Amino acid sequence: MKVLVAVKRVVDYNVKVRVKSDNTGVDIANVKMSMNPFDEIAIEEAVRLKEKGVVTEIIAVSCGVTQCQETLRTAMAIGADRAILVETSEELQPLAVAKLLKALVDKEQPGLVILGKQAIDDDCNQTGQMLAALADMPQATFASKVEVADGKASVTREVDGGLETLSISLPAVITADLRLNEPRYVTLPNIMKAKKKQLEIFKPEDLGVDVTPRIKTLKVSEPPKRSAGIMVPDVATLVDKLKNEAKVI
């Protein structure tokens, strides 16, 4: 069985994000970029399924600028067999990415598509669901455990009331949650091997997809800074301040 795993290049989660001075977006100049953590979990899950003998080939896919090749090389160092980059300098929104992935699903015919549940830059949590709708495939989101057997996937997902287990027919779309697994450390030999693995590059027009943005960002601003807390000597003072200053009671 073939598995397609989508990975996104985002600002590293350890970096403090800065807003541009003209409020048009986030400043990514000279900022460390890395693979979206949820996508790293998705790649790890695909590799574990391959180690169990369920999966035969893992294809990592990324959409974006030329530098996304580095992210794909990391995915191949973790264990992906080959990679596909849909290269474009256009701002990619979730629907455009879902359409590009749908075109690649039609081309590669994978038995399973695994994505991170959301990207840590825009936090949209939309691409997996949109892809499932476009490709008319069953979906299981926020997966914390995945088992594949007999043409079906049993997916345990975290919901407000606890855990829910779904049984879905393959091919299907699964989005990975934080507790699905812990990605392995990438070793130097695997990084060297990844450099020799196949990486195909397409343009959106090669796949017949229009990626023109449909939503326009008007302004990006930082949240207001919190004021410092104060110490009060007793409960009566606390109640007085809540009543007369904060006006919450």
XYZ file of N, CA and C in Angstrom:
747
model
N 0.827 -1.198 0.000
C 0.000 0.000 0.000
C 0.869 1.258 0.000
N 0.441 2.226 -0.767
C 1.158 3.493 -0.891
C 0.542 4.524 0.056
N 1.393 5.314 0.722
C 0.897 6.369 1.622
C 1.437 7.713 1.185
N 0.549 8.694 1.116
C 0.935 10.065 0.785
C 0.906 10.877 2.080
N 2.009 11.564 2.379
C 2.069 12.383 3.597
C 2.387 13.822 3.222
N 1.523 14.739 3.623
C 1.734 16.158 3.316
C 2.524 16.823 4.443
N 3.552 17.586 4.065
C 4.362 18.293 5.070
C 4.459 19.770 4.691
N 4.478 20.632 5.693
C 4.510 22.075 5.447
C 5.736 22.698 6.097
N 6.328 23.660 5.396
C 7.466 24.423 5.924
C 6.914 25.638 6.677
N 7.224 25.700 7.969
C 6.701 26.797 8.802
C 7.837 27.403 9.632
N 7.566 28.540 10.255
C 8.513 29.134 11.191
C 8.687 28.162 12.357
N 9.937 27.887 12.741
C 10.210 26.935 13.821
C 9.447 27.312 15.089
N 8.933 26.278 15.783
C 8.085 26.549 16.954
C 8.834 27.210 18.113
N 10.173 27.175 18.090
C 10.949 27.826 19.148
C 11.175 29.319 18.894
N 10.849 29.774 17.685
C 11.113 31.164 17.300
C 9.950 32.060 17.735
N 10.283 33.217 18.304
C 9.239 34.194 18.646
C 8.872 34.948 17.373
N 7.632 34.827 16.981
C 7.167 35.404 15.715
C 7.026 36.922 15.840
N 7.510 37.642 14.821
C 7.403 39.108 14.797
C 6.507 39.535 13.631
N 5.694 40.554 13.890
C 4.819 41.103 12.849
C 5.589 42.182 12.092
N 5.419 42.225 10.772
C 6.093 43.250 9.957
C 5.641 44.649 10.379
N 6.526 45.624 10.185
C 6.236 47.000 10.608
C 5.025 47.596 9.887
N 4.766 47.122 8.649
C 3.618 47.660 7.905
C 2.328 46.862 8.129
N 2.381 45.879 9.068
C 1.218 45.062 9.447
C 0.611 44.248 8.296
N 1.463 43.909 7.301
C 0.951 43.111 6.176
C 1.073 41.610 6.418
N 1.834 41.204 7.416
C 2.012 39.779 7.682
C 3.090 39.536 8.711
N 3.570 38.304 8.758
C 4.607 37.905 9.715
C 5.974 37.990 9.047
N 6.951 38.476 9.771
C 8.307 38.623 9.237
C 9.026 37.269 9.287
N 9.353 36.721 8.104
C 10.056 35.425 8.063
C 11.474 35.568 7.500
N 11.931 36.824 7.331
C 13.290 37.047 6.825
C 14.298 36.665 7.907
N 15.283 35.840 7.531
C 16.343 35.384 8.443
C 15.799 34.679 9.686
N 14.687 33.993 9.516
C 14.075 33.253 10.623
C 14.236 31.761 10.354
N 14.514 30.992 11.407
C 14.663 29.542 11.236
C 13.322 28.922 10.851
N 13.334 28.145 9.770
C 12.133 27.449 9.297
C 12.327 25.943 9.485
N 11.265 25.242 9.753
C 11.361 23.789 9.922
C 10.037 23.130 9.540
N 9.982 21.818 9.664
C 8.758 21.101 9.328
C 7.708 21.334 10.415
N 6.466 21.509 9.983
C 5.361 21.643 10.925
C 5.338 20.425 11.865
N 5.341 20.631 13.199
C 5.431 19.499 14.141
C 4.370 18.417 13.930
N 3.140 18.790 13.602
C 2.084 17.793 13.382
C 2.360 16.961 12.126
N 3.006 17.583 11.130
C 3.360 16.847 9.910
C 4.500 15.869 10.187
N 5.370 16.249 11.110
C 6.461 15.348 11.518
C 5.868 14.085 12.152
N 4.822 14.277 12.939
C 4.118 13.142 13.555
C 3.469 12.280 12.476
N 2.923 12.920 11.443
C 2.289 12.188 10.336
C 3.303 11.325 9.587
N 4.487 11.887 9.324
C 5.558 11.123 8.657
C 5.989 9.946 9.528
N 6.160 10.198 10.806
C 6.571 9.137 11.740
C 5.549 7.994 11.740
N 4.274 8.348 11.727
C 3.229 7.314 11.732
C 3.289 6.472 10.457
N 3.525 7.124 9.320
C 3.639 6.396 8.051
C 4.827 5.431 8.088
N 5.943 5.895 8.657
C 7.141 5.048 8.761
C 6.868 3.847 9.665
N 6.155 4.083 10.764
C 5.833 2.965 11.673
C 4.916 1.941 11.002
N 3.976 2.432 10.182
C 3.110 1.507 9.444
C 3.921 0.688 8.438
N 4.945 1.327 7.863
C 5.818 0.608 6.925
C 6.642 -0.451 7.661
N 7.103 -0.097 8.849
C 7.890 -1.044 9.650
C 7.051 -2.254 10.081
N 5.737 -2.054 10.206
C 4.835 -3.160 10.550
C 4.516 -4.036 9.336
N 4.927 -3.563 8.141
C 4.672 -4.330 6.925
C 3.347 -4.008 6.266
N 2.647 -2.994 6.775
C 1.343 -2.619 6.217
C 1.512 -1.760 4.971
N 2.549 -0.909 4.978
C 2.788 0.060 3.907
C 4.025 -0.328 3.117
N 3.989 -0.133 1.806
C 5.141 -0.474 0.964
C 5.936 0.762 0.531
N 5.237 1.899 0.360
C 5.923 3.104 -0.110
C 5.337 4.349 0.544
N 6.229 5.271 0.947
C 5.814 6.538 1.561
C 6.258 7.684 0.659
N 5.296 8.523 0.267
C 5.604 9.682 -0.581
C 5.323 10.947 0.225
N 6.359 11.754 0.418
C 6.181 13.036 1.106
C 5.869 14.115 0.075
N 4.922 14.984 0.404
C 4.505 16.049 -0.517
C 4.538 17.387 0.208
N 5.058 18.405 -0.470
C 5.010 19.760 0.078
C 4.643 20.724 -1.035
N 3.970 21.799 -0.659
C 3.563 22.822 -1.622
C 4.109 24.164 -1.154
N 4.794 24.871 -2.043
C 5.328 26.168 -1.640
C 6.586 26.545 -2.391
N 7.424 27.339 -1.735
C 8.634 27.885 -2.368
C 9.720 26.818 -2.521
N 10.778 27.161 -3.243
C 11.871 26.216 -3.525
C 12.486 25.643 -2.255
N 12.560 26.469 -1.184
C 13.187 26.026 0.074
C 12.438 24.873 0.744
N 11.215 24.591 0.278
C 10.460 23.449 0.832
C 11.174 22.128 0.552
N 12.138 22.153 -0.388
C 12.934 20.943 -0.654
C 13.651 20.482 0.606
N 14.108 21.435 1.433
C 14.794 21.080 2.689
C 13.852 20.304 3.605
N 12.593 20.760 3.670
C 11.594 20.086 4.498
C 11.353 18.668 3.990
N 11.301 18.516 2.661
C 11.091 17.192 2.070
C 12.288 16.277 2.310
N 13.497 16.846 2.282
C 14.693 16.044 2.575
C 14.650 15.539 4.019
N 14.138 16.385 4.927
C 13.983 15.964 6.327
C 12.983 14.813 6.411
N 11.881 14.925 5.668
C 10.870 13.862 5.655
C 11.467 12.555 5.139
N 12.317 12.654 4.111
C 12.959 11.449 3.568
C 14.008 10.899 4.528
N 14.628 11.785 5.319
C 15.587 11.321 6.330
C 14.866 10.571 7.450
N 13.612 10.975 7.743
C 12.821 10.260 8.754
C 12.417 8.888 8.227
N 12.158 8.786 6.903
C 11.810 7.476 6.370
C 10.980 7.459 5.102
N 10.620 8.638 4.565
C 9.864 8.661 3.302
C 10.736 8.140 2.161
N 10.135 7.437 1.198
C 10.890 6.820 0.107
C 11.202 7.797 -1.023
N 10.266 8.699 -1.306
C 10.496 9.724 -2.315
C 9.639 10.940 -1.985
N 9.840 12.018 -2.744
C 9.145 13.263 -2.414
C 8.669 13.980 -3.665
N 7.627 14.780 -3.488
C 7.090 15.615 -4.569
C 6.935 17.035 -4.034
N 7.473 17.997 -4.770
C 7.303 19.407 -4.426
C 6.443 20.079 -5.497
N 5.359 20.712 -5.056
C 4.577 21.548 -5.968
C 5.070 22.968 -5.722
N 5.895 23.445 -6.641
C 6.616 24.702 -6.417
C 5.830 25.915 -6.911
N 5.636 26.881 -6.014
C 4.968 28.128 -6.370
C 5.346 29.202 -5.351
N 5.434 30.437 -5.820
C 5.726 31.553 -4.917
C 4.432 32.231 -4.463
N 3.308 31.728 -4.962
C 1.992 32.286 -4.598
C 1.672 31.940 -3.146
N 0.945 32.816 -2.459
C 0.504 32.501 -1.097
C -0.528 31.382 -1.185
N -0.241 30.256 -0.523
C -1.129 29.102 -0.625
C -2.089 29.054 0.559
N -3.379 29.021 0.256
C -4.400 28.908 1.285
C -4.910 27.465 1.330
N -5.542 27.053 2.440
C -5.917 25.633 2.612
C -6.634 24.996 1.431
N -7.579 25.717 0.814
C -8.322 25.135 -0.311
C -7.406 24.861 -1.504
N -6.482 25.779 -1.764
C -5.541 25.586 -2.871
C -4.655 24.366 -2.617
N -4.180 24.218 -1.376
C -3.342 23.058 -1.023
C -4.143 21.775 -1.161
N -5.399 21.797 -0.703
C -6.256 20.607 -0.812
C -6.463 20.205 -2.271
N -6.621 21.208 -3.156
C -6.793 20.915 -4.592
C -5.517 20.321 -5.192
N -4.360 20.849 -4.781
C -3.080 20.306 -5.262
C -2.901 18.860 -4.786
N -3.237 18.613 -3.524
C -3.129 17.251 -2.982
C -4.109 16.308 -3.676
N -5.301 16.813 -3.982
C -6.302 15.994 -4.702
C -5.743 15.574 -6.058
N -5.069 16.510 -6.759
C -4.478 16.191 -8.066
C -3.403 15.120 -7.924
N -2.624 15.197 -6.843
C -1.564 14.200 -6.609
C -2.148 12.853 -6.165
N -3.258 12.896 -5.434
C -3.946 11.650 -5.050
C -4.451 10.936 -6.303
N -5.011 11.705 -7.245
C -5.481 11.111 -8.509
C -4.321 10.506 -9.297
N -3.161 11.160 -9.212
C -1.982 10.718 -9.973
C -1.325 9.484 -9.339
N -1.185 9.499 -8.007
C -0.436 8.441 -7.312
C -1.317 7.294 -6.816
N -2.614 7.553 -6.637
C -3.558 6.538 -6.134
C -3.090 5.885 -4.822
N -2.830 6.684 -3.765
C -2.398 6.090 -2.492
C -3.558 5.412 -1.764
N -3.221 4.459 -0.900
C -4.246 3.794 -0.093
C -4.581 4.590 1.149
N -3.698 5.528 1.498
C -3.895 6.318 2.712
C -3.212 7.676 2.541
N -3.859 8.728 3.024
C -3.253 10.059 3.040
C -3.197 10.518 4.492
N -2.006 10.869 4.962
C -1.856 11.325 6.351
C -1.342 12.762 6.353
N -1.992 13.615 7.124
C -1.572 15.007 7.272
C -1.514 15.334 8.758
N -0.774 16.397 9.103
C -0.879 16.931 10.453
C -2.255 17.557 10.604
N -2.798 17.576 11.824
C -4.169 18.098 11.988
C -4.255 19.585 11.648
N -3.151 20.319 11.852
C -3.127 21.738 11.504
C -1.683 22.206 11.430
N -1.472 23.355 10.797
C -0.135 23.950 10.747
C -0.031 24.980 11.867
N 1.167 25.137 12.432
C 1.303 26.041 13.579
C 1.427 27.505 13.157
N 1.435 27.778 11.830
C 1.514 29.187 11.418
C 0.116 29.810 11.281
N -0.768 29.178 10.505
C -2.109 29.766 10.349
C -3.166 29.090 11.223
N -2.850 27.900 11.777
C -3.782 27.178 12.669
C -5.152 26.931 12.031
N -5.188 26.774 10.711
C -6.488 26.666 10.028
C -7.224 25.352 10.321
N -6.494 24.221 10.351
C -7.136 22.923 10.569
C -8.238 22.690 9.525
N -7.880 22.869 8.238
C -8.878 22.740 7.167
C -8.449 21.809 6.038
N -7.151 21.729 5.775
C -6.685 21.064 4.547
C -7.106 19.601 4.477
N -6.943 18.857 5.558
C -7.310 17.435 5.568
C -8.779 17.221 5.264
N -9.618 18.032 5.915
C -11.064 17.894 5.718
C -11.455 18.278 4.295
N -10.855 19.346 3.775
C -11.158 19.773 2.392
C -10.718 18.717 1.379
N -9.543 18.129 1.623
C -9.045 17.081 0.723
C -9.991 15.886 0.707
N -10.451 15.479 1.888
C -11.363 14.336 1.972
C -12.648 14.611 1.188
N -13.134 15.861 1.271
C -14.358 16.220 0.548
C -14.121 16.235 -0.964
N -13.000 16.837 -1.386
C -12.699 16.930 -2.818
C -12.461 15.554 -3.441
N -11.755 14.694 -2.695
C -11.411 13.367 -3.225
C -12.486 12.322 -2.943
N -13.546 12.741 -2.204
C -14.640 11.832 -1.836
C -14.099 10.598 -1.106
N -13.274 10.855 -0.094
C -12.682 9.780 0.707
C -13.148 9.902 2.158
N -13.298 8.773 2.857
C -13.628 8.861 4.286
C -12.473 9.512 5.054
N -12.778 10.153 6.181
C -11.742 10.835 6.929
C -11.856 10.554 8.427
N -10.712 10.619 9.106
C -10.661 10.526 10.568
C -9.678 11.582 11.035
N -10.180 12.567 11.762
C -9.335 13.685 12.187
C -8.872 13.504 13.632
N -7.824 14.246 14.004
C -7.284 14.248 15.378
C -6.950 12.839 15.881
N -6.268 12.067 15.043
C -5.972 10.670 15.390
C -4.922 10.579 16.493
N -5.213 9.781 17.524
C -4.219 9.530 18.575
C -3.722 8.079 18.527
N -4.372 7.245 17.670
C -3.915 5.863 17.458
C -4.457 5.385 16.118
N -3.594 4.744 15.335
C -4.007 4.256 14.007
C -3.590 2.800 13.848
N -4.542 1.963 13.436
C -4.252 0.563 13.120
C -4.871 0.243 11.763
N -4.066 -0.360 10.879
C -4.544 -0.664 9.524
C -4.512 -2.170 9.302
N -5.646 -2.713 8.847
C -5.719 -4.149 8.549
C -6.945 -4.434 7.695
N -6.803 -5.382 6.776
C -7.920 -5.873 5.945
C -8.671 -4.756 5.222
N -7.906 -3.830 4.646
C -8.531 -2.769 3.862
C -9.293 -1.739 4.662
N -9.093 -1.745 5.980
C -9.759 -0.766 6.850
C -8.745 -0.163 7.815
N -9.060 1.034 8.280
C -8.229 1.683 9.298
C -9.079 1.915 10.534
N -8.551 1.496 11.687
C -9.216 1.764 12.962
C -8.496 2.948 13.587
N -9.207 4.046 13.764
C -8.588 5.293 14.230
C -9.219 5.729 15.550
N -8.382 5.844 16.576
C -8.845 6.387 17.850
C -8.560 7.872 17.852
N -9.576 8.660 18.141
C -9.431 10.115 18.118
C -9.890 10.722 19.437
N -9.281 11.840 19.779
C -9.610 12.510 21.032
C -10.754 13.491 20.801
N -11.833 13.312 21.578
C -12.983 14.222 21.513
C -13.197 14.797 22.908
N -14.120 15.755 23.018
C -14.335 16.438 24.300
C -14.685 15.475 25.428
N -15.468 14.435 25.107
C -15.916 13.508 26.148
C -14.949 12.374 26.441
N -13.819 12.314 25.742
C -12.860 11.219 25.958
C -12.280 10.733 24.646
N -12.426 9.427 24.361
C -11.882 8.847 23.135
C -13.004 8.259 22.288
N -12.831 8.379 20.970
C -13.792 7.819 20.026
C -13.015 6.994 19.013
N -13.478 5.791 18.714
C -12.793 4.941 17.742
C -13.660 4.777 16.499
N -13.063 5.095 15.350
C -13.764 4.995 14.073
C -13.146 3.883 13.235
N -13.967 3.213 12.455
C -13.475 2.250 11.469
C -13.807 2.808 10.100
N -12.774 3.079 9.292
C -13.002 3.668 7.965
C -12.394 2.792 6.878
N -13.035 2.783 5.735
C -12.542 2.011 4.591
C -11.429 2.775 3.892
N -10.469 2.054 3.369
C -9.371 2.669 2.607
C -9.744 2.695 1.124
N -9.296 3.679 0.360
C -8.406 4.783 0.735
C -9.117 5.811 1.610
N -8.329 6.478 2.495
C -8.905 7.417 3.440
C -7.914 8.524 3.769
N -8.433 9.550 4.428
C -7.604 10.669 4.889
C -7.580 10.651 6.414
N -6.376 10.722 6.987
C -6.224 10.773 8.448
C -5.397 11.996 8.810
N -5.834 12.739 9.832
C -5.017 13.861 10.314
C -4.485 13.521 11.709
N -3.195 13.777 11.909
C -2.496 13.337 13.114
C -2.572 14.365 14.231
N -2.871 13.885 15.428
C -2.877 14.729 16.622
C -1.545 14.581 17.357
N -1.384 15.379 18.389
C -0.099 15.457 19.093
C 0.302 14.137 19.744
N -0.668 13.400 20.292
C -0.340 12.195 21.063
C -0.307 10.919 20.222
N -0.330 11.063 18.910
C -0.278 9.876 18.045
C 1.051 9.138 18.207
N 2.153 9.877 18.262
C 3.477 9.267 18.458
C 4.493 10.358 18.788
N 5.731 9.937 18.996
C 6.823 10.899 19.168
C 7.826 10.666 18.042
N 8.008 11.654 17.145
C 8.898 11.456 15.992
C 10.319 11.100 16.410
N 10.949 10.235 15.634
C 12.311 9.788 15.913
C 13.331 10.876 15.618
N 14.487 10.733 16.231
C 15.598 11.651 15.963
C 16.210 11.294 14.615
N 16.432 12.293 13.789
C 16.986 12.059 12.449
C 18.506 11.906 12.549
N 19.022 10.752 12.113
C 20.457 10.495 12.208
C 21.204 11.011 10.976
N 22.487 11.255 11.132
C 23.311 11.764 10.030
C 23.339 10.808 8.832
N 23.514 9.487 9.037
C 23.490 8.577 7.874
C 22.185 8.676 7.073
N 21.058 8.838 7.791
C 19.768 8.947 7.100
C 19.642 10.272 6.350
N 20.253 11.328 6.895
C 20.274 12.619 6.196
C 21.060 12.490 4.901
N 22.172 11.763 4.940
C 22.994 11.553 3.739
C 22.246 10.704 2.704
N 21.536 9.671 3.187
C 20.758 8.817 2.272
C 19.634 9.607 1.607
N 19.045 10.538 2.375
C 17.916 11.328 1.860
C 18.312 12.184 0.659
N 19.596 12.581 0.616
C 20.081 13.413 -0.494
C 20.042 12.665 -1.832
N 20.056 11.329 -1.766
C 20.073 10.524 -2.987
C 18.674 10.059 -3.407
N 17.696 10.308 -2.556
C 16.338 9.859 -2.877
C 15.684 10.785 -3.904
N 14.709 10.243 -4.610
C 14.051 10.959 -5.708
C 13.168 12.099 -5.194
N 13.317 13.268 -5.815
C 12.473 14.421 -5.490
C 11.962 15.027 -6.794
N 10.671 14.878 -7.054
C 10.054 15.420 -8.273
C 9.521 16.823 -7.992
N 9.580 17.686 -9.003
C 9.073 19.053 -8.852
C 8.026 19.327 -9.934
N 6.867 19.794 -9.482
C 5.782 20.188 -10.392
C 5.424 21.645 -10.136
N 4.741 22.241 -11.093
C 4.123 23.550 -10.911
C 2.616 23.332 -10.783
N 1.895 24.232 -10.112
C 0.436 24.051 -9.996
C -0.250 23.878 -11.355
N 0.243 24.624 -12.377
C -0.382 24.505 -13.703
C -0.164 23.126 -14.323
N 0.936 22.443 -13.940
C 1.168 21.072 -14.430
C 0.064 20.136 -13.944
N -0.483 20.466 -12.764
C -1.532 19.629 -12.172
C -2.926 20.173 -12.486
N -2.966 21.274 -13.249
C -4.249 21.856 -13.637
C -4.997 22.510 -12.495
N -4.246 23.098 -11.553
C -4.874 23.704 -10.366
C -4.599 25.210 -10.331
N -5.643 25.980 -10.084
C -5.522 27.435 -9.924
C -5.352 27.728 -8.428
N -4.207 28.282 -8.041
C -3.927 28.522 -6.613
C -4.067 29.992 -6.235
N -4.764 30.775 -7.060
C -4.966 32.195 -6.755
C -5.667 32.338 -5.402
N -5.119 33.156 -4.493
C -5.751 33.318 -3.168
C -7.184 33.827 -3.263
N -8.064 33.270 -2.441
C -9.468 33.686 -2.432
C -9.779 34.569 -1.233
N -8.882 34.564 -0.263
C -9.075 35.378 0.938
C -7.941 36.383 1.013
N -8.272 37.629 1.329
C -7.261 38.675 1.420
C -7.050 39.060 2.882
N -5.785 39.060 3.316
C -5.462 39.487 4.679
C -5.355 41.011 4.692
N -6.199 41.650 5.479
C -6.211 43.110 5.528
C -5.140 43.649 6.468
N -4.982 42.984 7.620
C -4.040 43.498 8.601
C -3.639 42.396 9.574
N -2.370 42.375 9.951
C -1.869 41.441 10.972
C -1.299 42.273 12.114
N -1.739 42.013 13.326
C -1.228 42.787 14.474
C -0.978 41.863 15.661
N -0.071 42.265 16.511
C 0.229 41.487 17.719
C -0.878 41.689 18.742
N -1.114 40.680 19.594
C -2.116 40.867 20.650
C -1.656 41.944 21.623
N -2.592 42.657 22.261
C -2.175 43.701 23.212
C -1.402 43.108 24.382
N -0.409 43.849 24.836
C 0.410 43.364 25.955
C -0.411 43.355 27.238
N -0.223 42.306 28.007
C -0.951 42.198 29.268
C -0.341 43.126 30.308
N -1.203 43.750 31.096
C -0.671 44.575 32.191
C -0.266 43.673 33.345
N 0.682 44.134 34.139
C 1.198 43.323 35.252
C 0.134 43.169 36.342
N 0.171 42.043 37.021
C -0.759 41.814 38.130
C -0.356 42.601 39.370
N -1.282 42.739 40.304
C -0.967 43.440 41.563
C -1.311 42.549 42.748
N -0.616 42.759 43.841
C -0.883 42.021 45.079
C -1.858 42.840 45.926
N -2.840 42.164 46.508
C -3.782 42.848 47.404
C -3.617 42.305 48.823
N -3.812 43.159 49.815
C -3.555 42.710 51.201
C -4.612 41.780 51.768
N -5.870 41.921 51.296
C -6.939 41.080 51.873
C -8.073 40.897 50.864
N -9.024 40.060 51.254
C -10.152 39.721 50.364
C -11.032 40.938 50.100
N -11.222 41.768 51.128
C -12.091 42.947 50.975
C -11.557 43.874 49.888
N -10.218 44.054 49.850
C -9.612 44.897 48.818
C -9.779 44.263 47.443
N -9.618 42.943 47.375
C -9.786 42.222 46.106
C -11.204 42.420 45.560
N -12.199 42.242 46.443
C -13.596 42.405 46.022
C -13.861 43.834 45.574
N -13.282 44.796 46.308
C -13.468 46.206 45.964
C -12.904 46.516 44.574
N -11.707 45.980 44.282
C -11.074 46.240 42.983
C -11.834 45.549 41.850
N -12.301 44.330 42.096
C -13.072 43.621 41.074
C -14.378 44.346 40.765
N -14.943 44.978 41.817
C -16.232 45.646 41.671
C -16.091 47.034 41.047
N -15.127 47.818 41.519
C -15.048 49.224 41.142
C -14.042 49.508 40.014
N -12.933 48.705 39.936
C -11.930 48.961 38.898
C -12.142 48.046 37.683
N -12.174 46.735 37.934
C -12.352 45.780 36.817
C -13.798 45.742 36.351
N -14.713 46.059 37.293
C -16.165 46.059 36.999
C -16.633 44.702 36.424
N -16.170 43.627 37.095
C -16.573 42.281 36.661
C -17.602 41.664 37.614
N -17.802 42.295 38.778
C -18.852 41.807 39.694
C -19.733 42.977 40.135
